[in-house]
PDB file of C-alpha atoms in Angstrom:
ATOM      1  CA  MET A  93     -17.526 -18.894 -16.150  1.00  0.00           C
ATOM      2  CA  ALA A  94     -20.200 -17.544 -18.479  1.00  0.00           C
ATOM      3  CA  GLN A  95     -18.941 -16.935 -22.001  1.00  0.00           C
ATOM      4  CA  PRO A  96     -19.324 -13.470 -23.527  1.00  0.00           C
ATOM      5  CA  GLY A  97     -21.790 -13.446 -26.368  1.00  0.00           C
ATOM      6  CA  ALA A  98     -25.021 -12.043 -27.712  1.00  0.00           C
ATOM      7  CA  ASP A  99     -26.642 -12.063 -24.256  1.00  0.00           C
ATOM      8  CA  HIS A 100     -23.971  -9.578 -23.216  1.00  0.00           C
ATOM      9  CA  GLY A 101     -24.691  -7.303 -26.174  1.00  0.00           C
ATOM     10  CA  LEU A 102     -21.591  -8.315 -28.188  1.00  0.00           C
ATOM     11  CA  ALA A 103     -21.841  -9.537 -31.746  1.00  0.00           C
ATOM     12  CA  ALA A 104     -20.054 -12.797 -32.534  1.00  0.00           C
ATOM     13  CA  VAL A 105     -17.247 -10.975 -34.348  1.00  0.00           C
ATOM     14  CA  LEU A 106     -16.403  -9.245 -31.038  1.00  0.00           C
ATOM     15  CA  ALA A 107     -17.371 -12.018 -28.649  1.00  0.00           C
ATOM     16  CA  GLU A 108     -15.286 -14.796 -30.229  1.00  0.00           C
ATOM     17  CA  PRO A 109     -11.889 -13.062 -29.806  1.00  0.00           C
ATOM     18  CA  LEU A 110     -12.828 -12.237 -26.222  1.00  0.00           C
ATOM     19  CA  GLN A 111     -13.683 -15.876 -25.548  1.00  0.00           C
ATOM     20  CA  GLY A 112     -10.295 -16.865 -26.954  1.00  0.00           C
ATOM     21  CA  PHE A 113      -8.557 -14.325 -24.744  1.00  0.00           C
ATOM     22  CA  ILE A 114     -10.266 -15.621 -21.600  1.00  0.00           C
ATOM     23  CA  ARG A 115      -9.328 -19.202 -22.525  1.00  0.00           C
ATOM     24  CA  TYR A 116      -5.735 -18.021 -23.052  1.00  0.00           C
ATOM     25  CA  LEU A 117      -5.626 -16.411 -19.610  1.00  0.00           C
ATOM     26  CA  SER A 118      -7.131 -19.473 -17.960  1.00  0.00           C
ATOM     27  CA  SER A 119      -5.281 -22.311 -19.705  1.00  0.00           C
ATOM     28  CA  GLU A 120      -1.955 -20.827 -20.817  1.00  0.00           C
ATOM     29  CA  LYS A 121      -1.409 -18.165 -18.168  1.00  0.00           C
ATOM     30  CA  ARG A 122      -3.090 -20.169 -15.380  1.00  0.00           C
ATOM     31  CA  HIS A 123      -4.908 -17.144 -13.995  1.00  0.00           C
ATOM     32  CA  ALA A 124      -7.488 -17.741 -11.284  1.00  0.00           C
ATOM     33  CA  ALA A 125     -11.168 -17.773 -12.225  1.00  0.00           C
ATOM     34  CA  HIS A 126     -11.913 -14.469 -10.475  1.00  0.00           C
ATOM     35  CA  THR A 127      -8.996 -12.802 -12.304  1.00  0.00           C
ATOM     36  CA  CYS A 128     -10.294 -14.034 -15.656  1.00  0.00           C
ATOM     37  CA  LYS A 129     -13.760 -12.771 -14.793  1.00  0.00           C
ATOM     38  CA  SER A 130     -12.386  -9.335 -13.923  1.00  0.00           C
ATOM     39  CA  TYR A 131     -10.687  -9.128 -17.322  1.00  0.00           C
ATOM     40  CA  GLN A 132     -13.856 -10.331 -19.025  1.00  0.00           C
ATOM     41  CA  ASP A 133     -16.086  -7.808 -17.238  1.00  0.00           C
ATOM     42  CA  ASP A 134     -13.801  -4.866 -18.039  1.00  0.00           C
ATOM     43  CA  ILE A 135     -13.487  -5.758 -21.720  1.00  0.00           C
ATOM     44  CA  LEU A 136     -17.213  -6.480 -22.020  1.00  0.00           C
ATOM     45  CA  ARG A 137     -17.956  -3.018 -20.682  1.00  0.00           C
ATOM     46  CA  PHE A 138     -15.570  -1.530 -23.234  1.00  0.00           C
ATOM     47  CA  GLY A 139     -17.069  -3.604 -26.046  1.00  0.00           C
ATOM     48  CA  GLN A 140     -20.625  -2.606 -25.179  1.00  0.00           C
ATOM     49  CA  TRP A 141     -19.600   1.056 -25.104  1.00  0.00           C
ATOM     50  CA  ALA A 142     -17.847   0.684 -28.486  1.00  0.00           C
ATOM     51  CA  ILE A 143     -20.964  -0.830 -30.072  1.00  0.00           C
ATOM     52  CA  GLU A 144     -23.421   1.655 -28.605  1.00  0.00           C
ATOM     53  CA  THR A 145     -21.315   4.801 -28.969  1.00  0.00           C
ATOM     54  CA  GLU A 146     -18.986   4.139 -31.886  1.00  0.00           C
ATOM     55  CA  SER A 147     -20.983   1.532 -33.866  1.00  0.00           C
ATOM     56  CA  CYS A 148     -17.945  -0.723 -33.637  1.00  0.00           C
ATOM     57  CA  ARG A 149     -17.978  -3.904 -35.762  1.00  0.00           C
ATOM     58  CA  ALA A 150     -14.472  -5.217 -35.094  1.00  0.00           C
ATOM     59  CA  TRP A 151     -11.864  -4.744 -32.388  1.00  0.00           C
ATOM     60  CA  ALA A 152      -9.344  -3.725 -35.055  1.00  0.00           C
ATOM     61  CA  ASP A 153     -11.508  -0.705 -35.957  1.00  0.00           C
ATOM     62  CA  LEU A 154     -10.882   1.020 -32.638  1.00  0.00           C
ATOM     63  CA  THR A 155      -8.148   3.637 -32.379  1.00  0.00           C
ATOM     64  CA  THR A 156      -6.365   5.644 -29.721  1.00  0.00           C
ATOM     65  CA  HIS A 157      -8.941   8.391 -30.289  1.00  0.00           C
ATOM     66  CA  HIS A 158     -11.724   5.927 -29.322  1.00  0.00           C
ATOM     67  CA  LEU A 159      -9.832   4.850 -26.209  1.00  0.00           C
ATOM     68  CA  ARG A 160      -9.446   8.447 -25.061  1.00  0.00           C
ATOM     69  CA  ARG A 161     -13.167   8.977 -25.534  1.00  0.00           C
ATOM     70  CA  TYR A 162     -13.786   5.828 -23.474  1.00  0.00           C
ATOM     71  CA  VAL A 163     -11.557   7.106 -20.643  1.00  0.00           C
ATOM     72  CA  ALA A 164     -13.587  10.328 -20.627  1.00  0.00           C
ATOM     73  CA  ALA A 165     -16.817   8.283 -20.488  1.00  0.00           C
ATOM     74  CA  LEU A 166     -15.543   6.266 -17.526  1.00  0.00           C
ATOM     75  CA  SER A 167     -14.545   9.456 -15.750  1.00  0.00           C
ATOM     76  CA  ARG A 168     -18.002  10.969 -16.329  1.00  0.00           C
ATOM     77  CA  ALA A 169     -19.496   7.762 -14.914  1.00  0.00           C
ATOM     78  CA  GLY A 170     -17.669   8.468 -11.650  1.00  0.00           C
ATOM     79  CA  LEU A 171     -14.734   6.051 -11.867  1.00  0.00           C
ATOM     80  CA  GLY A 172     -11.506   7.190 -10.212  1.00  0.00           C
ATOM     81  CA  GLY A 173      -8.027   7.123 -11.649  1.00  0.00           C
ATOM     82  CA  ARG A 174      -7.153   3.712 -10.191  1.00  0.00           C
ATOM     83  CA  SER A 175     -10.282   2.047 -11.575  1.00  0.00           C
ATOM     84  CA  ILE A 176      -9.744   3.575 -15.021  1.00  0.00           C
ATOM     85  CA  ALA A 177      -6.117   2.431 -14.976  1.00  0.00           C
ATOM     86  CA  ARG A 178      -7.316  -1.111 -14.248  1.00  0.00           C
ATOM     87  CA  HIS A 179      -9.717  -0.968 -17.214  1.00  0.00           C
ATOM     88  CA  LEU A 180      -6.961   0.268 -19.517  1.00  0.00           C
ATOM     89  CA  SER A 181      -4.592  -2.437 -18.294  1.00  0.00           C
ATOM     90  CA  ALA A 182      -7.145  -5.129 -19.139  1.00  0.00           C
ATOM     91  CA  ILE A 183      -7.838  -3.669 -22.589  1.00  0.00           C
ATOM     92  CA  ARG A 184      -4.112  -3.206 -23.276  1.00  0.00           C
ATOM     93  CA  ARG A 185      -3.448  -6.843 -22.502  1.00  0.00           C
ATOM     94  CA  PHE A 186      -6.427  -7.910 -24.622  1.00  0.00           C
ATOM     95  CA  TYR A 187      -5.002  -6.049 -27.626  1.00  0.00           C
ATOM     96  CA  ASP A 188      -1.613  -7.680 -27.057  1.00  0.00           C
ATOM     97  CA  TYR A 189      -3.455 -10.973 -27.437  1.00  0.00           C
ATOM     98  CA  LEU A 190      -5.268  -9.740 -30.575  1.00  0.00           C
ATOM     99  CA  LEU A 191      -1.914  -8.741 -32.092  1.00  0.00           C
ATOM    100  CA  ARG A 192      -0.535 -12.186 -31.349  1.00  0.00           C
ATOM    101  CA  GLU A 193      -3.523 -13.759 -33.077  1.00  0.00           C
ATOM    102  CA  HIS A 194      -3.316 -11.304 -36.035  1.00  0.00           C
ATOM    103  CA  LEU A 195      -6.749  -9.904 -35.204  1.00  0.00           C
ATOM    104  CA  ALA A 196      -5.459  -6.340 -34.842  1.00  0.00           C
ATOM    105  CA  LYS A 197      -2.676  -4.300 -36.445  1.00  0.00           C
ATOM    106  CA  ASP A 198      -1.730  -2.202 -33.435  1.00  0.00           C
ATOM    107  CA  ASN A 199      -2.510  -1.653 -29.776  1.00  0.00           C
ATOM    108  CA  PRO A 200      -4.558   1.571 -29.434  1.00  0.00           C
ATOM    109  CA  VAL A 201      -4.085   1.657 -25.657  1.00  0.00           C
ATOM    110  CA  ILE A 202      -0.301   2.123 -25.694  1.00  0.00           C
ATOM    111  CA  ASP A 203      -0.337   5.934 -25.469  1.00  0.00           C
ATOM    112  CA  VAL A 204      -3.514   6.282 -23.387  1.00  0.00           C
ATOM    113  CA  ARG A 205      -3.147   7.097 -19.698  1.00  0.00           C
ATOM    114  CA  ALA A 206      -5.676   7.191 -16.907  1.00  0.00           C
ATOM    115  CA  PRO A 207      -6.235  10.426 -14.961  1.00  0.00           C
ATOM    116  CA  LYS A 208      -3.972  10.704 -11.935  1.00  0.00           C
ATOM    117  CA  ALA A 209      -5.585   9.231  -8.874  1.00  0.00           C
ATOM    118  CA  ALA A 210      -5.850  11.484  -5.860  1.00  0.00           C
ATOM    119  CA  ARG A 211      -3.092  10.426  -3.510  1.00  0.00           C
ATOM    120  CA  ARG A 212      -4.325   9.409  -0.107  1.00  0.00           C
ATOM    121  CA  LEU A 213      -2.416  10.853   2.794  1.00  0.00           C
ATOM    122  CA  PRO A 214      -1.214   8.116   5.148  1.00  0.00           C
ATOM    123  CA  ARG A 215      -2.630   8.118   8.658  1.00  0.00           C
ATOM    124  CA  VAL A 216      -0.201   8.656  11.507  1.00  0.00           C
ATOM    125  CA  ALA A 217      -0.454   8.193  15.250  1.00  0.00           C
ATOM    126  CA  ASP A 218      -0.046  10.966  17.793  1.00  0.00           C
ATOM    127  CA  VAL A 219       3.368  11.052  19.521  1.00  0.00           C
ATOM    128  CA  ASP A 220       1.848  10.947  22.999  1.00  0.00           C
ATOM    129  CA  GLN A 221      -0.422   8.013  22.158  1.00  0.00           C
ATOM    130  CA  LEU A 222       2.447   6.042  20.653  1.00  0.00           C
ATOM    131  CA  SER A 223       4.532   6.704  23.750  1.00  0.00           C
ATOM    132  CA  GLN A 224       1.701   5.421  25.933  1.00  0.00           C
ATOM    133  CA  LEU A 225       1.342   2.259  23.828  1.00  0.00           C
ATOM    134  CA  LEU A 226       5.077   1.571  23.767  1.00  0.00           C
ATOM    135  CA  ASP A 227       5.454   2.227  27.507  1.00  0.00           C
ATOM    136  CA  ALA A 228       3.000  -0.581  28.309  1.00  0.00           C
ATOM    137  CA  THR A 229       4.498  -3.472  30.286  1.00  0.00           C
ATOM    138  CA  PRO A 230       4.559  -6.919  28.616  1.00  0.00           C
ATOM    139  CA  ASP A 231       3.035  -9.795  30.596  1.00  0.00           C
ATOM    140  CA  ASP A 232       4.872 -12.750  29.029  1.00  0.00           C
ATOM    141  CA  PRO A 233       7.692 -13.608  26.566  1.00  0.00           C
ATOM    142  CA  LEU A 234       5.402 -13.291  23.547  1.00  0.00           C
ATOM    143  CA  GLU A 235       4.411  -9.780  24.552  1.00  0.00           C
ATOM    144  CA  ALA A 236       8.075  -8.907  25.209  1.00  0.00           C
ATOM    145  CA  ARG A 237       8.754 -10.032  21.626  1.00  0.00           C
ATOM    146  CA  ASP A 238       5.802  -7.955  20.383  1.00  0.00           C
ATOM    147  CA  LEU A 239       6.965  -4.830  22.171  1.00  0.00           C
ATOM    148  CA  CYS A 240      10.453  -5.262  20.720  1.00  0.00           C
ATOM    149  CA  MET A 241       9.005  -5.561  17.195  1.00  0.00           C
ATOM    150  CA  PHE A 242       6.859  -2.472  17.594  1.00  0.00           C
ATOM    151  CA  GLU A 243       9.727  -0.457  19.048  1.00  0.00           C
ATOM    152  CA  LEU A 244      11.853  -1.384  16.005  1.00  0.00           C
ATOM    153  CA  LEU A 245       9.075  -0.497  13.561  1.00  0.00           C
ATOM    154  CA  TYR A 246       8.723   2.964  15.072  1.00  0.00           C
ATOM    155  CA  SER A 247      12.389   3.497  15.954  1.00  0.00           C
ATOM    156  CA  SER A 248      13.754   2.697  12.486  1.00  0.00           C
ATOM    157  CA  GLY A 249      10.761   3.049  10.131  1.00  0.00           C
ATOM    158  CA  LEU A 250      10.917  -0.557   8.937  1.00  0.00           C
ATOM    159  CA  ARG A 251       8.544  -2.091   6.438  1.00  0.00           C
ATOM    160  CA  LEU A 252       6.634  -5.157   7.631  1.00  0.00           C
ATOM    161  CA  SER A 253       8.620  -7.491   5.350  1.00  0.00           C
ATOM    162  CA  GLU A 254      11.902  -5.940   6.498  1.00  0.00           C
ATOM    163  CA  LEU A 255      10.980  -6.631  10.108  1.00  0.00           C
ATOM    164  CA  SER A 256       9.893 -10.233   9.564  1.00  0.00           C
ATOM    165  CA  ASN A 257      13.051 -10.990   7.557  1.00  0.00           C
ATOM    166  CA  LEU A 258      15.428  -9.815  10.286  1.00  0.00           C
ATOM    167  CA  ASP A 259      17.940 -12.390  11.516  1.00  0.00           C
ATOM    168  CA  LEU A 260      19.973 -12.389  14.719  1.00  0.00           C
ATOM    169  CA  THR A 261      22.927 -11.235  12.637  1.00  0.00           C
ATOM    170  CA  SER A 262      20.978  -8.212  11.333  1.00  0.00           C
ATOM    171  CA  ILE A 263      21.345  -6.372  14.635  1.00  0.00           C
ATOM    172  CA  ASP A 264      24.475  -4.600  15.844  1.00  0.00           C
ATOM    173  CA  ARG A 265      23.612  -3.835  19.465  1.00  0.00           C
ATOM    174  CA  ARG A 266      26.972  -2.268  20.234  1.00  0.00           C
ATOM    175  CA  GLY A 267      26.730   0.121  17.292  1.00  0.00           C
ATOM    176  CA  GLY A 268      22.965   0.645  17.708  1.00  0.00           C
ATOM    177  CA  GLU A 269      22.225  -0.326  14.096  1.00  0.00           C
ATOM    178  CA  VAL A 270      20.025  -2.708  12.137  1.00  0.00           C
ATOM    179  CA  ARG A 271      20.797  -3.966   8.635  1.00  0.00           C
ATOM    180  CA  VAL A 272      17.718  -4.511   6.435  1.00  0.00           C
ATOM    181  CA  LEU A 273      17.084  -5.713   2.908  1.00  0.00           C
ATOM    182  CA  GLY A 274      14.486  -3.443   1.324  1.00  0.00           C
ATOM    183  CA  LYS A 275      12.662  -3.284  -2.006  1.00  0.00           C
ATOM    184  CA  GLY A 276      14.738  -4.240  -5.013  1.00  0.00           C
ATOM    185  CA  SER A 277      17.081  -6.159  -2.687  1.00  0.00           C
ATOM    186  CA  LYS A 278      18.686  -2.867  -1.650  1.00  0.00           C
ATOM    187  CA  GLU A 279      20.427  -3.057   1.696  1.00  0.00           C
ATOM    188  CA  ARG A 280      20.489  -0.160   4.131  1.00  0.00           C
ATOM    189  CA  VAL A 281      21.794   0.300   7.653  1.00  0.00           C
ATOM    190  CA  LEU A 282      19.509   2.155  10.061  1.00  0.00           C
ATOM    191  CA  PRO A 283      19.977   3.578  13.548  1.00  0.00           C
ATOM    192  CA  VAL A 284      18.112   1.941  16.418  1.00  0.00           C
ATOM    193  CA  GLY A 285      16.906   4.111  19.292  1.00  0.00           C
ATOM    194  CA  ARG A 286      17.741   3.581  22.956  1.00  0.00           C
ATOM    195  CA  ARG A 287      14.262   2.360  23.921  1.00  0.00           C
ATOM    196  CA  ALA A 288      14.221  -0.122  21.043  1.00  0.00           C
ATOM    197  CA  LEU A 289      17.645  -1.432  22.091  1.00  0.00           C
ATOM    198  CA  GLU A 290      16.369  -1.908  25.645  1.00  0.00           C
ATOM    199  CA  ALA A 291      13.346  -3.837  24.352  1.00  0.00           C
ATOM    200  CA  LEU A 292      15.666  -5.869  22.130  1.00  0.00           C
ATOM    201  CA  ALA A 293      17.872  -6.827  25.090  1.00  0.00           C
ATOM    202  CA  ARG A 294      14.815  -8.032  27.046  1.00  0.00           C
ATOM    203  CA  TRP A 295      13.578 -10.092  24.088  1.00  0.00           C
ATOM    204  CA  LEU A 296      16.964 -11.684  23.392  1.00  0.00           C
ATOM    205  CA  ASP A 297      17.107 -12.843  27.019  1.00  0.00           C
ATOM    206  CA  LEU A 298      13.725 -14.583  26.551  1.00  0.00           C
ATOM    207  CA  ARG A 299      14.096 -15.782  22.937  1.00  0.00           C
ATOM    208  CA  PRO A 300      15.852 -19.101  23.845  1.00  0.00           C
ATOM    209  CA  GLN A 301      12.619 -20.177  25.606  1.00  0.00           C
ATOM    210  CA  LEU A 302      10.836 -20.228  22.221  1.00  0.00           C
ATOM    211  CA  ALA A 303      13.331 -20.561  19.353  1.00  0.00           C
ATOM    212  CA  VAL A 304      14.103 -23.956  17.876  1.00  0.00           C
ATOM    213  CA  SER A 305      17.723 -24.986  17.449  1.00  0.00           C
ATOM    214  CA  ASN A 306      19.644 -23.144  14.711  1.00  0.00           C
ATOM    215  CA  GLU A 307      16.709 -20.826  13.878  1.00  0.00           C
ATOM    216  CA  PRO A 308      18.301 -17.638  12.441  1.00  0.00           C
ATOM    217  CA  ALA A 309      15.191 -15.425  12.676  1.00  0.00           C
ATOM    218  CA  LEU A 310      15.260 -12.620  15.218  1.00  0.00           C
ATOM    219  CA  PHE A 311      11.520 -12.917  15.869  1.00  0.00           C
ATOM    220  CA  VAL A 312      10.040 -16.379  16.297  1.00  0.00           C
ATOM    221  CA  SER A 313       6.570 -17.725  16.901  1.00  0.00           C
ATOM    222  CA  ARG A 314       5.272 -19.864  19.738  1.00  0.00           C
ATOM    223  CA  ARG A 315       6.454 -22.863  17.684  1.00  0.00           C
ATOM    224  CA  GLY A 316       9.976 -21.457  17.566  1.00  0.00           C
ATOM    225  CA  GLU A 317      10.040 -20.626  13.841  1.00  0.00           C
ATOM    226  CA  ARG A 318      10.235 -17.314  11.970  1.00  0.00           C
ATOM    227  CA  LEU A 319       7.176 -15.167  12.667  1.00  0.00           C
ATOM    228  CA  SER A 320       5.000 -14.517   9.605  1.00  0.00           C
ATOM    229  CA  ASN A 321       3.847 -11.117   8.358  1.00  0.00           C
ATOM    230  CA  ARG A 322       0.251 -12.010   9.142  1.00  0.00           C
ATOM    231  CA  SER A 323       1.118 -12.934  12.717  1.00  0.00           C
ATOM    232  CA  ILE A 324       2.961  -9.640  13.224  1.00  0.00           C
ATOM    233  CA  GLN A 325      -0.072  -7.715  11.974  1.00  0.00           C
ATOM    234  CA  SER A 326      -2.370  -9.709  14.242  1.00  0.00           C
ATOM    235  CA  ARG A 327      -0.176  -9.196  17.303  1.00  0.00           C
ATOM    236  CA  LEU A 328       0.044  -5.443  16.689  1.00  0.00           C
ATOM    237  CA  ARG A 329      -3.752  -5.188  16.480  1.00  0.00           C
ATOM    238  CA  ARG A 330      -3.998  -7.201  19.701  1.00  0.00           C
ATOM    239  CA  TRP A 331      -1.506  -4.922  21.453  1.00  0.00           C
ATOM    240  CA  GLY A 332      -3.481  -1.860  20.410  1.00  0.00           C
ATOM    241  CA  VAL A 333      -6.792  -3.240  21.654  1.00  0.00           C
ATOM    242  CA  LYS A 334      -5.295  -4.396  24.947  1.00  0.00           C
ATOM    243  CA  ASN A 335      -3.634  -1.054  25.630  1.00  0.00           C
ATOM    244  CA  GLY A 336      -6.492   1.220  24.617  1.00  0.00           C
ATOM    245  CA  ALA A 337      -5.385   2.562  21.217  1.00  0.00           C
ATOM    246  CA  ASP A 338      -8.017   4.851  19.709  1.00  0.00           C
ATOM    247  CA  GLN A 339      -7.225   3.693  16.167  1.00  0.00           C
ATOM    248  CA  ARG A 340      -6.416   0.367  14.537  1.00  0.00           C
ATOM    249  CA  LEU A 341      -2.702  -0.369  14.809  1.00  0.00           C
ATOM    250  CA  HIS A 342      -0.841  -1.818  11.846  1.00  0.00           C
ATOM    251  CA  PRO A 343       2.867  -1.914  10.865  1.00  0.00           C
ATOM    252  CA  HIS A 344       2.605   0.804   8.230  1.00  0.00           C
ATOM    253  CA  LEU A 345       0.983   3.156  10.741  1.00  0.00           C
ATOM    254  CA  LEU A 346       4.193   2.956  12.778  1.00  0.00           C
ATOM    255  CA  ARG A 347       6.340   3.470   9.658  1.00  0.00           C
ATOM    256  CA  HIS A 348       4.229   6.454   8.587  1.00  0.00           C
ATOM    257  CA  SER A 349       4.380   7.867  12.108  1.00  0.00           C
ATOM    258  CA  PHE A 350       8.169   7.456  12.177  1.00  0.00           C
ATOM    259  CA  ALA A 351       8.505   9.361   8.881  1.00  0.00           C
ATOM    260  CA  SER A 352       6.091  12.133   9.803  1.00  0.00           C
ATOM    261  CA  HIS A 353       7.529  12.683  13.274  1.00  0.00           C
ATOM    262  CA  MET A 354      11.108  12.670  11.932  1.00  0.00           C
ATOM    263  CA  LEU A 355      10.269  15.186   9.224  1.00  0.00           C
ATOM    264  CA  GLU A 356       8.308  17.362  11.621  1.00  0.00           C
ATOM    265  CA  SER A 357      11.289  17.554  13.967  1.00  0.00           C
ATOM    266  CA  SER A 358      14.166  17.769  11.474  1.00  0.00           C
ATOM    267  CA  GLY A 359      12.713  19.154   8.245  1.00  0.00           C
ATOM    268  CA  ASP A 360      15.353  17.062   6.403  1.00  0.00           C
ATOM    269  CA  LEU A 361      13.465  15.412   3.551  1.00  0.00           C
ATOM    270  CA  ARG A 362      16.552  13.754   2.046  1.00  0.00           C
ATOM    271  CA  ALA A 363      17.500  12.133   5.336  1.00  0.00           C
ATOM    272  CA  VAL A 364      13.984  10.762   5.801  1.00  0.00           C
ATOM    273  CA  GLN A 365      14.087   9.448   2.224  1.00  0.00           C
ATOM    274  CA  GLU A 366      17.296   7.547   2.998  1.00  0.00           C
ATOM    275  CA  LEU A 367      15.924   6.150   6.247  1.00  0.00           C
ATOM    276  CA  LEU A 368      12.730   4.928   4.571  1.00  0.00           C
ATOM    277  CA  GLY A 369      14.575   3.459   1.587  1.00  0.00           C
ATOM    278  CA  HIS A 370      12.537   5.365  -1.004  1.00  0.00           C
ATOM    279  CA  ALA A 371      14.093   5.286  -4.479  1.00  0.00           C
ATOM    280  CA  ASP A 372      12.226   8.454  -5.494  1.00  0.00           C
ATOM    281  CA  ILE A 373      12.004  11.496  -3.233  1.00  0.00           C
ATOM    282  CA  SER A 374       8.493  12.204  -4.548  1.00  0.00           C
ATOM    283  CA  THR A 375       7.356   9.189  -2.519  1.00  0.00           C
ATOM    284  CA  THR A 376       8.761  10.773   0.620  1.00  0.00           C
ATOM    285  CA  GLN A 377       7.214  14.162  -0.150  1.00  0.00           C
ATOM    286  CA  ILE A 378       3.797  12.847   0.855  1.00  0.00           C
ATOM    287  CA  TYR A 379       4.930  13.408   4.446  1.00  0.00           C
ATOM    288  CA  THR A 380       5.487  17.108   3.800  1.00  0.00           C
ATOM    289  CA  HIS A 381       1.732  17.339   3.189  1.00  0.00           C
ATOM    290  CA  LEU A 382       1.108  15.678   6.538  1.00  0.00           C
ATOM    291  CA  ASP A 383       3.521  18.092   8.199  1.00  0.00           C
ATOM    292  CA  PHE A 384       1.778  21.066   6.587  1.00  0.00           C
ATOM    293  CA  GLN A 385      -1.608  19.762   7.709  1.00  0.00           C
ATOM    294  CA  HIS A 386      -0.320  19.608  11.277  1.00  0.00           C
ATOM    295  CA  LEU A 387       1.118  23.115  11.095  1.00  0.00           C
ATOM    296  CA  ALA A 388      -2.084  24.461   9.533  1.00  0.00           C
ATOM    297  CA  LYS A 389      -4.143  22.910  12.323  1.00  0.00           C
ATOM    298  CA  VAL A 390      -1.907  24.471  14.987  1.00  0.00           C
ATOM    299  CA  TYR A 391      -2.124  27.816  13.185  1.00  0.00           C
ATOM    300  CA  ASP A 392      -5.933  27.686  12.939  1.00  0.00           C
ATOM    301  CA  GLN A 393      -6.203  26.873  16.646  1.00  0.00           C
ATOM    302  CA  SER A 394      -3.609  29.360  17.857  1.00  0.00           C
ATOM    303  CA  HIS A 395      -3.406  32.450  15.668  1.00  0.00           C
ATOM    304  CA  PRO A 396      -5.868  35.147  16.815  1.00  0.00           C
ATOM    305  CA  ARG A 397      -6.563  36.248  13.233  1.00  0.00           C
ATOM    306  CA  ALA A 398      -7.172  32.688  12.056  1.00  0.00           C
ATOM    307  CA  ARG A 399      -9.699  31.562  14.650  1.00  0.00           C
ATOM    308  CA  ARG A 400     -13.238  31.091  13.466  1.00  0.00           C
ATOM    309  CA  VAL A 401     -15.811  33.517  14.808  1.00  0.00           C
ATOM    310  CA  ARG A 402     -18.053  31.691  17.288  1.00  0.00           C
ATOM    311  CA  SER A 403     -21.488  32.755  18.441  1.00  0.00           C
ATOM    312  CA  LYS A 404     -22.197  33.450  22.103  1.00  0.00           C
ATOM    313  CA  PRO A 405     -25.322  31.955  23.738  1.00  0.00           C
ATOM    314  CA  ASP A 406     -27.098  35.308  23.261  1.00  0.00           C
ATOM    315  CA  GLY A 407     -26.434  35.202  19.514  1.00  0.00           C
ATOM    316  CA  SER A 408     -23.717  37.864  19.464  1.00  0.00           C
ATOM    317  CA  LYS A 409     -20.265  37.142  18.026  1.00  0.00           C
ATOM    318  CA  SER A 410     -17.284  36.400  20.205  1.00  0.00           C
TER     319      SER A 410
END
C-alpha cells in the first residue's frame, strides 16, 4: 500500500501520524488491505481539505468547528449521508489513535453527525405474482424443499438467517407455529399459514432422502447438511427465473412483502412490529410509507377528480 506523504499533498507533520495509524490498523488490528486503504483515502481527503481550506499544520489544530465545515463541504460535493458518515467514522477512529499516541488533546469528531440519509423504501412483490410463484409445482425433492422455505419466508416474515438456522424442533406443526432466534438472540414464536404447513409436510416426507444421520437442521443441502444462506439466496433466484418472476427474488423481498401485505390488510403496526421482531417501531413504520404509496396510486387511478387530463388524438382534452 502506498504511504501517504508529500506526493499526496500532506506535509510530513500530517503524513507521519497517518502512516502510523495505517500501520496500527494493519498490524495490531489485523484489518484487510482494502479496509486500510479505505481509511487512508478518507483521511487523506480530509487532510488535503484541511491544508487547502484551513491552512492546517497539525492534526491537533483542528476543532469541531472545522469538522462541521468539512461535512458541509462534502455535502456540497454531492456526497450522501451514508458516505459522509463513513468519512466521519474513519476520522473519529483516527483521532482516537492520535489521543492514544498523545498527538491530540481531544477528538473533534465526537459531537459531529452526518446528515440523515434518505431512507430507501423496500421493494415488495405483488400479491398475485407471489401467489403464482408459490403455486408452482416442484419437480424434485430439492424444489419441494425450496418451495417450503419460500412459503415460510412469506408466511411468517422470517429473516434469511432465521430461516437457515431453523431446526426440526423449531416447528410445531400441530400448533401451526415456528420458533425463531432473531437479532440480539431474542426468541419469538410466529404463526405459520396453512399453505406453508402443507409445503412443510411435503418436505418432511422427502427430507430423509437427503439428510445425513442426526442432522438437526430443518433445511439440508444435497449433501445432507444444513443449507447455507448463500444457497438459499441462489435457490430463490433460480425459482424466480424458472417460474417467470418479473423481478429478482431474494429472501428480504418476501419478508418485505409479508410486512407490507399484513399492514395493508390489518393496519395494525404494533402487531407487524412484533411479527418482524423489530426492537424499534420506527423501523416498522417504513411499511406505512409503502402502504400510503399503494393507496395514493389507487386514488390517482380511480378518483375522477384526481385523474390526469389526457389529450385526445385531435388535440382536445378528455
